[in-house]
mmCIF file of C-alpha atoms in Angstrom:
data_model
loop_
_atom_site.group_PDB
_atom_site.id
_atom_site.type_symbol
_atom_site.label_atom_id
_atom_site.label_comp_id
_atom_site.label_asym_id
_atom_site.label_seq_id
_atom_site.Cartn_x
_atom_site.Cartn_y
_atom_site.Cartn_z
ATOM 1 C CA UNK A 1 -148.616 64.307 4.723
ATOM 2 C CA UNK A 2 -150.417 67.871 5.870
ATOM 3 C CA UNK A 3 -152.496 65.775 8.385
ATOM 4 C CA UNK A 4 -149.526 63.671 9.828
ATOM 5 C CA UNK A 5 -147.003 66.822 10.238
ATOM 6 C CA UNK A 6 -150.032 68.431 12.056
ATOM 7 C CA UNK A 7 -150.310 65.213 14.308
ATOM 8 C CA UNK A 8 -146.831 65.916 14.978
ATOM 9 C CA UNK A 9 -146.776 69.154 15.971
ATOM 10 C CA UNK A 10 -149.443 68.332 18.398
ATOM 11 C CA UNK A 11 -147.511 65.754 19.885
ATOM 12 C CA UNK A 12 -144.534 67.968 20.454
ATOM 13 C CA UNK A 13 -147.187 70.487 22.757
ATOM 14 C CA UNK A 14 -148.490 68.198 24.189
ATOM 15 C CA UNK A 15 -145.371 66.709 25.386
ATOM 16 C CA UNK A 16 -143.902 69.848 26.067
ATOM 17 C CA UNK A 17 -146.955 71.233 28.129
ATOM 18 C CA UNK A 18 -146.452 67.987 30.005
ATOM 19 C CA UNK A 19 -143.286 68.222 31.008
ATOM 20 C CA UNK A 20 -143.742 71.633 31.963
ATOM 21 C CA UNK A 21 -146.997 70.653 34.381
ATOM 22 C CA UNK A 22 -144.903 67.591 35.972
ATOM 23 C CA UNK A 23 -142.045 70.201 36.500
ATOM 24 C CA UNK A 24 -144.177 73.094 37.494
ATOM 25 C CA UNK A 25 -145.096 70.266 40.694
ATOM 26 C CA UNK A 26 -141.312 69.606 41.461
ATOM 27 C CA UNK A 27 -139.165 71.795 43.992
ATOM 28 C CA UNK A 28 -135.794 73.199 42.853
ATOM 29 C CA UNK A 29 -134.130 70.207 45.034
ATOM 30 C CA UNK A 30 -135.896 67.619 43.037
ATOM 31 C CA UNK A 31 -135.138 69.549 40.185
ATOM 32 C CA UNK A 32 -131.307 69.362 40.634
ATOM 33 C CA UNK A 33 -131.673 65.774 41.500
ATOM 34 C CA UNK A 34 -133.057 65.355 38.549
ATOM 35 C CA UNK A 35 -131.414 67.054 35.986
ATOM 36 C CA UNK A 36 -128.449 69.270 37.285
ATOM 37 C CA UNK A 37 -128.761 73.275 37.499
ATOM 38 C CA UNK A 38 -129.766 73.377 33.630
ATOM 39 C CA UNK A 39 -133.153 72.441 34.876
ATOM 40 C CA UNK A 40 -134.118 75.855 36.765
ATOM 41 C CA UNK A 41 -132.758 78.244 34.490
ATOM 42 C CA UNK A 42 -134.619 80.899 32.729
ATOM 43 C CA UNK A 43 -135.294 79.785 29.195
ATOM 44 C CA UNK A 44 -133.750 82.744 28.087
ATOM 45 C CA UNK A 45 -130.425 82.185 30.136
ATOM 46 C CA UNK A 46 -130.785 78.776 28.953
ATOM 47 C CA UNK A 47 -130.548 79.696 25.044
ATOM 48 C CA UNK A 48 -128.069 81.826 25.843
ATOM 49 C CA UNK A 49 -125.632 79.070 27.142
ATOM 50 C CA UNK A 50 -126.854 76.645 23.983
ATOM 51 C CA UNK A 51 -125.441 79.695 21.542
ATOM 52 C CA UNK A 52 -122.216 78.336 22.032
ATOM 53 C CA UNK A 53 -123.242 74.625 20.731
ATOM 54 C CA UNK A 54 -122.713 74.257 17.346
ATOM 55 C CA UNK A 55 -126.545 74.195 15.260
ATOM 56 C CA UNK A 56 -127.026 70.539 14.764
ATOM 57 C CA UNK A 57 -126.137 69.707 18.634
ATOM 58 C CA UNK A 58 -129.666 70.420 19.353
ATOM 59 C CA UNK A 59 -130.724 67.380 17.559
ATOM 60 C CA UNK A 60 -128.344 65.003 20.135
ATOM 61 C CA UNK A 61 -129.556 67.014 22.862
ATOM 62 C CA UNK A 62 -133.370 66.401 22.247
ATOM 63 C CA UNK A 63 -132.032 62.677 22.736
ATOM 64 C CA UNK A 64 -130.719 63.716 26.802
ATOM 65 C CA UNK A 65 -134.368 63.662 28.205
ATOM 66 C CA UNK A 66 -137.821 64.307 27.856
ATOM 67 C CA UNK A 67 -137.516 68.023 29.124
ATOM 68 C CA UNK A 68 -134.771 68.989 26.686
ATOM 69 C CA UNK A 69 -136.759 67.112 23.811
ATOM 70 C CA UNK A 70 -139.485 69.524 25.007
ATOM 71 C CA UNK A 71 -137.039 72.780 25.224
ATOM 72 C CA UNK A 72 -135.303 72.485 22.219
ATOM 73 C CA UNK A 73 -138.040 70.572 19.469
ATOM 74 C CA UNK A 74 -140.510 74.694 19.553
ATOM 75 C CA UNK A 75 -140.911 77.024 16.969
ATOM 76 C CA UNK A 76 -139.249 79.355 19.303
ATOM 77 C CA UNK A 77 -135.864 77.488 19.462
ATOM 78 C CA UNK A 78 -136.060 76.896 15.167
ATOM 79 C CA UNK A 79 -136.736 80.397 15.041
ATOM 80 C CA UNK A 80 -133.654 81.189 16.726
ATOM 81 C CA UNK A 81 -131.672 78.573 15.075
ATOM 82 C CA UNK A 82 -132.412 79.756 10.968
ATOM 83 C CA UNK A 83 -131.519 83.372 12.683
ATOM 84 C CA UNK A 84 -127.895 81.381 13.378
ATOM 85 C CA UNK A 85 -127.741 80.063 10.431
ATOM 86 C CA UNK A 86 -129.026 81.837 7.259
ATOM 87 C CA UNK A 87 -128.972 85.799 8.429
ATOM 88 C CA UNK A 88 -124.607 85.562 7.978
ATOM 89 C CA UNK A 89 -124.560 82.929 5.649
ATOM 90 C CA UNK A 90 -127.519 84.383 3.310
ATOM 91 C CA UNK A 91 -126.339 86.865 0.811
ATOM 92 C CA UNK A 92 -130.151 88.772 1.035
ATOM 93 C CA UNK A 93 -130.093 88.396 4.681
ATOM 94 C CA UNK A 94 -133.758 87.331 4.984
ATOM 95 C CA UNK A 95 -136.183 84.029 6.496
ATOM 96 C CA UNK A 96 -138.976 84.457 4.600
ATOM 97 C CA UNK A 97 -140.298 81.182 6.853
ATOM 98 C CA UNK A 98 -143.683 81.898 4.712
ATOM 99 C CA UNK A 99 -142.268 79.788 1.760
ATOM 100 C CA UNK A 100 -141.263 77.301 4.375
ATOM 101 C CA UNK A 101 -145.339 76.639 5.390
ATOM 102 C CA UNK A 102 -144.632 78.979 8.106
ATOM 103 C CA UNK A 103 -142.212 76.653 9.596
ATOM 104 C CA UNK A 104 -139.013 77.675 11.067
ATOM 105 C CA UNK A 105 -138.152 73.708 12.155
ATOM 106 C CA UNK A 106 -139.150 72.759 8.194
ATOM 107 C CA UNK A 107 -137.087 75.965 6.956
ATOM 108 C CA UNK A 108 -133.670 74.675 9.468
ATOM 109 C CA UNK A 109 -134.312 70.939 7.526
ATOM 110 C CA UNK A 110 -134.863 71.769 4.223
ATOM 111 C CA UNK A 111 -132.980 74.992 3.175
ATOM 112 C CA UNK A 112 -129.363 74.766 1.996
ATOM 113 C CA UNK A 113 -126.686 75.762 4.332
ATOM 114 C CA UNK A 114 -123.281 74.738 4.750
ATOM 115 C CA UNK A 115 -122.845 72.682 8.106
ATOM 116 C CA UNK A 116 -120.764 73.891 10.720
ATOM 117 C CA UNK A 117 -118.817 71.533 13.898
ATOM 118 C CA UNK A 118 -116.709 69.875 10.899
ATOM 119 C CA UNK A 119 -115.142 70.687 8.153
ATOM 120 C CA UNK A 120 -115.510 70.103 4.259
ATOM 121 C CA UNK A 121 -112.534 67.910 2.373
ATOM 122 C CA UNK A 122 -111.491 67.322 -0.765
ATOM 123 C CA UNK A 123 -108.901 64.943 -1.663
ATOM 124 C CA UNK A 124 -107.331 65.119 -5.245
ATOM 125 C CA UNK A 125 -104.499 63.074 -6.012
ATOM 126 C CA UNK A 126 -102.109 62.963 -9.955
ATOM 127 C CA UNK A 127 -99.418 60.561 -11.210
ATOM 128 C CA UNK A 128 -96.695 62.702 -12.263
ATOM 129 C CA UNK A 129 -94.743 61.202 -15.270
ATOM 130 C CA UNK A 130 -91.463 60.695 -14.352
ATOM 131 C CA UNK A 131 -88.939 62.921 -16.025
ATOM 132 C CA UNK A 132 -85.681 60.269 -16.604
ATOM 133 C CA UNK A 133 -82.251 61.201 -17.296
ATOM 134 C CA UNK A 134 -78.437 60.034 -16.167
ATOM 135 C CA UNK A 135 -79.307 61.755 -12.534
ATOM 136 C CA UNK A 136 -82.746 59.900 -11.910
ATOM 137 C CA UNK A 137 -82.404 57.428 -8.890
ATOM 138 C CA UNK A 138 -86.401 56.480 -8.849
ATOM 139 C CA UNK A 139 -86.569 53.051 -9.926
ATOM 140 C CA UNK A 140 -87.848 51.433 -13.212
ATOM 141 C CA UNK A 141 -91.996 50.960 -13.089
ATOM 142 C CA UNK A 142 -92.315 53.210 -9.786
ATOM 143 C CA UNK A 143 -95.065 55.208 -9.749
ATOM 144 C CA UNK A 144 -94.879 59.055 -8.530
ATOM 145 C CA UNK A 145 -98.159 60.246 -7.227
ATOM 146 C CA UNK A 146 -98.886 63.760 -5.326
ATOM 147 C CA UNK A 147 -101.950 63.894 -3.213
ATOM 148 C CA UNK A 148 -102.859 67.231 -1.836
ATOM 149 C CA UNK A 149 -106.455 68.170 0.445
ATOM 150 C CA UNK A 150 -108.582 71.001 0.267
ATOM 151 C CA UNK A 151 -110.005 72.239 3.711
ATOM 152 C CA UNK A 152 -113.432 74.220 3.681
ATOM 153 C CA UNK A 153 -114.154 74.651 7.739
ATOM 154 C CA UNK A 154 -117.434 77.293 7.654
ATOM 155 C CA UNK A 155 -117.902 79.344 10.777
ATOM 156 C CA UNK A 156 -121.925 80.894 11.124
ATOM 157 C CA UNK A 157 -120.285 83.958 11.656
ATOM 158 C CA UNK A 158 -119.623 84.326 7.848
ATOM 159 C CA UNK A 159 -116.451 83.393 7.958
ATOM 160 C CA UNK A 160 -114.382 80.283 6.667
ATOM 161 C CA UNK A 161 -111.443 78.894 7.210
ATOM 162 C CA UNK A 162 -109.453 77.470 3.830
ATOM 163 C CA UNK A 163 -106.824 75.207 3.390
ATOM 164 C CA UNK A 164 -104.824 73.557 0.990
ATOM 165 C CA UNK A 165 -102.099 71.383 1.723
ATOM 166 C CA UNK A 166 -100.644 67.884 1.346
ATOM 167 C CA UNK A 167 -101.413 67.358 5.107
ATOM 168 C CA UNK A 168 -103.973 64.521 5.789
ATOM 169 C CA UNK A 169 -107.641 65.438 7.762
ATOM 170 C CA UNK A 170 -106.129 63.979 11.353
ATOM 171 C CA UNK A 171 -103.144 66.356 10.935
ATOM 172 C CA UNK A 172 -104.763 69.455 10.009
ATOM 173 C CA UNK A 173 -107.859 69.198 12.337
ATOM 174 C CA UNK A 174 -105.773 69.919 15.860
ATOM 175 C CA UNK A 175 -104.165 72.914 13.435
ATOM 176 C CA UNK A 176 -107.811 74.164 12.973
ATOM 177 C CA UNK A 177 -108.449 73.876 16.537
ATOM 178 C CA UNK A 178 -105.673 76.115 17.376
ATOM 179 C CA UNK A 179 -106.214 78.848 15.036
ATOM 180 C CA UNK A 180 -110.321 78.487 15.822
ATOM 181 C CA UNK A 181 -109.377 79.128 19.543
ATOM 182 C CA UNK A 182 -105.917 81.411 19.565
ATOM 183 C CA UNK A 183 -106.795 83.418 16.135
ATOM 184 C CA UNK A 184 -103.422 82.145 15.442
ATOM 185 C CA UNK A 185 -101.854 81.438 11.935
ATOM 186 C CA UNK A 186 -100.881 78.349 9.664
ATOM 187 C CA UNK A 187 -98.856 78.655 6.472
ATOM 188 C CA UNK A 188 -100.841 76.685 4.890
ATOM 189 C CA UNK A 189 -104.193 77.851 6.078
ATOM 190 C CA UNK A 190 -105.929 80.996 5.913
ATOM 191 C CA UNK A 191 -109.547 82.683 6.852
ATOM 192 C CA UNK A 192 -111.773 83.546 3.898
ATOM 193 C CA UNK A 193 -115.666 84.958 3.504
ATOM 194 C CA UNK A 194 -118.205 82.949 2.244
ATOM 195 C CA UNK A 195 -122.215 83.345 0.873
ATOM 196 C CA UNK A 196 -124.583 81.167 0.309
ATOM 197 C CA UNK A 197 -127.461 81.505 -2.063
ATOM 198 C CA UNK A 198 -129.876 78.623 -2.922
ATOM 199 C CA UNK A 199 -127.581 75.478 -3.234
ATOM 200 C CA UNK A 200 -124.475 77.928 -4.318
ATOM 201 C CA UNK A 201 -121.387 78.765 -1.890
ATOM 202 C CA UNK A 202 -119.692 81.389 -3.122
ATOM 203 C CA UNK A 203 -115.874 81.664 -1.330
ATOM 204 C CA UNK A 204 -113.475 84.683 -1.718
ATOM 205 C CA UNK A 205 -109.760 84.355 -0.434
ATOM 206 C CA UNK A 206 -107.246 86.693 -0.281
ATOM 207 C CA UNK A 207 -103.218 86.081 -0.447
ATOM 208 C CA UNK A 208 -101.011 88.640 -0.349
ATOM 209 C CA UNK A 209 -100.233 88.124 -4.172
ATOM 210 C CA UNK A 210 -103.552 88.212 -5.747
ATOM 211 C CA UNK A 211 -107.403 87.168 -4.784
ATOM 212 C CA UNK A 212 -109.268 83.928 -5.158
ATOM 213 C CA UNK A 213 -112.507 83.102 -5.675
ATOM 214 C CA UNK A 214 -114.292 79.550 -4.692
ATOM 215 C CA UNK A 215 -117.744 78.659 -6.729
ATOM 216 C CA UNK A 216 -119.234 75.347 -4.553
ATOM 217 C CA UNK A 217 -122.543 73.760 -4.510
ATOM 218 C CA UNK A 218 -124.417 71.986 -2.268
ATOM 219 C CA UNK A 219 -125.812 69.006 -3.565
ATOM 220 C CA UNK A 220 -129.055 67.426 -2.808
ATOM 221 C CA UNK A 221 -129.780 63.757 -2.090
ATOM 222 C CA UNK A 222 -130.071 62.876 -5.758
ATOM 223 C CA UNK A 223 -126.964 64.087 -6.793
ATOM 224 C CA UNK A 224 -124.895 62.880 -3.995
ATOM 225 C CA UNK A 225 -122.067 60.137 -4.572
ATOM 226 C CA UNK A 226 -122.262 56.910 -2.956
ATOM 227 C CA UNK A 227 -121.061 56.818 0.625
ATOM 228 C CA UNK A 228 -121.861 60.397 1.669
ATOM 229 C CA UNK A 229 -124.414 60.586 4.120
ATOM 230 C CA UNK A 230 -126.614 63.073 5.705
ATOM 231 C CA UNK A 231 -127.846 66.471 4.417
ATOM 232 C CA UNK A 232 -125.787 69.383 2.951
ATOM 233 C CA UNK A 233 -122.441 67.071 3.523
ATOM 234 C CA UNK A 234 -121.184 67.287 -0.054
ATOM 235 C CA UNK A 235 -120.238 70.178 -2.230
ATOM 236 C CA UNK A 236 -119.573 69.761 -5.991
ATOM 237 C CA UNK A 237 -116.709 72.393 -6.756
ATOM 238 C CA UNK A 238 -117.840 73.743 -9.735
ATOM 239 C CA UNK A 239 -115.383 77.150 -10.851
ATOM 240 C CA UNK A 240 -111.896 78.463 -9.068
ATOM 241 C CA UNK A 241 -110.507 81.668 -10.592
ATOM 242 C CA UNK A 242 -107.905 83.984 -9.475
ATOM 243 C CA UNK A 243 -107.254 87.715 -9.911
ATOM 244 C CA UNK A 244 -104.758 89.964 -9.082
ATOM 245 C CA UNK A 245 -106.652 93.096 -9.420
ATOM 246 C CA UNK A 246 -109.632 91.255 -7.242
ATOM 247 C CA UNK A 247 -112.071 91.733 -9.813
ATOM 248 C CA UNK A 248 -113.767 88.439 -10.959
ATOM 249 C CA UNK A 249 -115.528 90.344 -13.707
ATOM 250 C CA UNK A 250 -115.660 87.797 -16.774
ATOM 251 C CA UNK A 251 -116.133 91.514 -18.944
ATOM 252 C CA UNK A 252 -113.978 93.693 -17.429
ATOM 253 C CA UNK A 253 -111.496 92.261 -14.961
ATOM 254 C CA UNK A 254 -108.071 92.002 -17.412
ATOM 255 C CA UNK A 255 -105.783 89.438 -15.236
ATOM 256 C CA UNK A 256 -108.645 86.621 -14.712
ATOM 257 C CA UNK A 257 -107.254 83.274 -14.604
ATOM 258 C CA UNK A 258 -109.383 80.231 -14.641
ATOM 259 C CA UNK A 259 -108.204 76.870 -13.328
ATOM 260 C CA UNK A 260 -109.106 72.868 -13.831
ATOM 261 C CA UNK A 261 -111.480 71.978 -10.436
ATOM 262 C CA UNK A 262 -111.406 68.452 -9.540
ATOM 263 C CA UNK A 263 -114.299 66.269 -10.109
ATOM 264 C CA UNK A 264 -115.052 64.857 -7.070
ATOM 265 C CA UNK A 265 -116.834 66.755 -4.116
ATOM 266 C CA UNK A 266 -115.941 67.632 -0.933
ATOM 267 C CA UNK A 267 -117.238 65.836 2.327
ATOM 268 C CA UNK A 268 -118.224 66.538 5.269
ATOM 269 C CA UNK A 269 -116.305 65.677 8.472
ATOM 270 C CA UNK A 270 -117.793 66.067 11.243
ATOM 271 C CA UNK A 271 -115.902 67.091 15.021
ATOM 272 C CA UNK A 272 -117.183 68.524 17.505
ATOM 273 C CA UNK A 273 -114.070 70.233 18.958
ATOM 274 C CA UNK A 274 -114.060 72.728 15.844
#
């Protein structure tokens, strides 16, 4: 497998130097024919503009042509791209691309991080038993279910927008646009912190009666439940507690409450408007 990645990474130069020799031979005019104004920009100005795609756009945009293929499959571009992603989201802060082989593209593909130009859901849904008496007007056999959603929509800027609410994923997602682009608020929504470390999200919310905290993992390929595909698009939610005090200390905090978490995980939705 060392000898075919190394095939591949020759390939890449190779195509790359050749598409910069055929365009180093083309005027600006042909250039804009061509390809549009993107095509004579600095690189730097170039990465600049791409900052405001969301990570994984990259991968669609290799698809455009053979010069972005070229301009966004180097080391120099991954490099830039685990500095997005894992500097906020890490809690140490740290690449360490040596445990990667020295690759930045093999670190971006391999090391957990929550995905970003989506949002995570989580649908839970109980039958309520039916409390009967001379004022009950729901008929005989009817069944009374509540379904609520849990919104997890991850910002690389360390933030994360939470939700909970009985509102389905097509209603809430033009909400989340709003707030994303007005810094507007939502009663039912509110913007939270979030860390990632290994395959664990750690999530802490604050309402204006007492803290929360959000334990989530990201789970691999193996562990995934049928249906969910792609990598890092499911999180197992594995602990919610609450404290008034804010302190999550199992030994010291004195108003810790622990709740029941659902068993299912949440999945990934992916838009490209968030």
């Amino acid at each position: 497998s060392g000898v075919v990645k190394s095939d591949l990474k020759t390939t890449c130069l190779e195509e790359g130097e050749n598409v910069k020799e055929e365009e180093s031979e083309e005027t600006q005019e042909e250039l804009l024919k061509r390809g549009g104004p993107f095509l004579i920009f600095p690189e730097e100005l170039s990465h600049r503009i791409l900052t405001y795609l969301d990570v994984d756009a990259y991968g669609i945009m290799a698809l455009v042509s053979p010069h972005w293929k070229a301009f966004t499959r180097t080391e120099a571009v991954y490099k830039k791209l685990c500095e997005r992603c894992y500097l906020k989201q890490s809690r140490r802060k740290a690449l360490h691309v040596s445990r990667f082989g020295g690759s930045y593209r093999e670190m971006l593909e391999t090391r957990p991080r929550v995905r970003t130009g989506g949002f995570y859901v989580l649908k839970y849904s109980k039958v309520k038993k039916i409390q009967r008496d001379m004022w009950t007007e729901i008929p005989v056999g009817a069944i009374l279910e509540s379904v609520y959603y849990r919104y997890m929509y991850f910002r690389g800027d360390g933030r994360v927008l939470y939700a909970l609410t009985s509102a389905p994923p097509h209603e809430m997602l033009p909400r989340f646009v709003k707030m994303n682009l007005t810094g507007g608020k939502d009663k039912n929504a509110l913007w939270a912190r979030y860390e990632v470390h290994r395959h664990n999200v750690t999530v802490w919310a604050s309402h204006p009666w007492h803290d929360v905290r959000f334990e989530l993992k990201l789970l691999s390929d193996d562990e995934k439940v049928s249906g969910i595909k792609g990598v890092f698009t499911a999180m197992s939610f594995e602990r919610h507690v609450s404290s008034v005090s804010g302190n999550f200390d199992e030994n010291e905090s004195t108003d810790l409450v622990k709740f029941t978490v659902p068993t299912k995980p949440f999945r990934f939705l992916r838009d490209w408007r968030l």
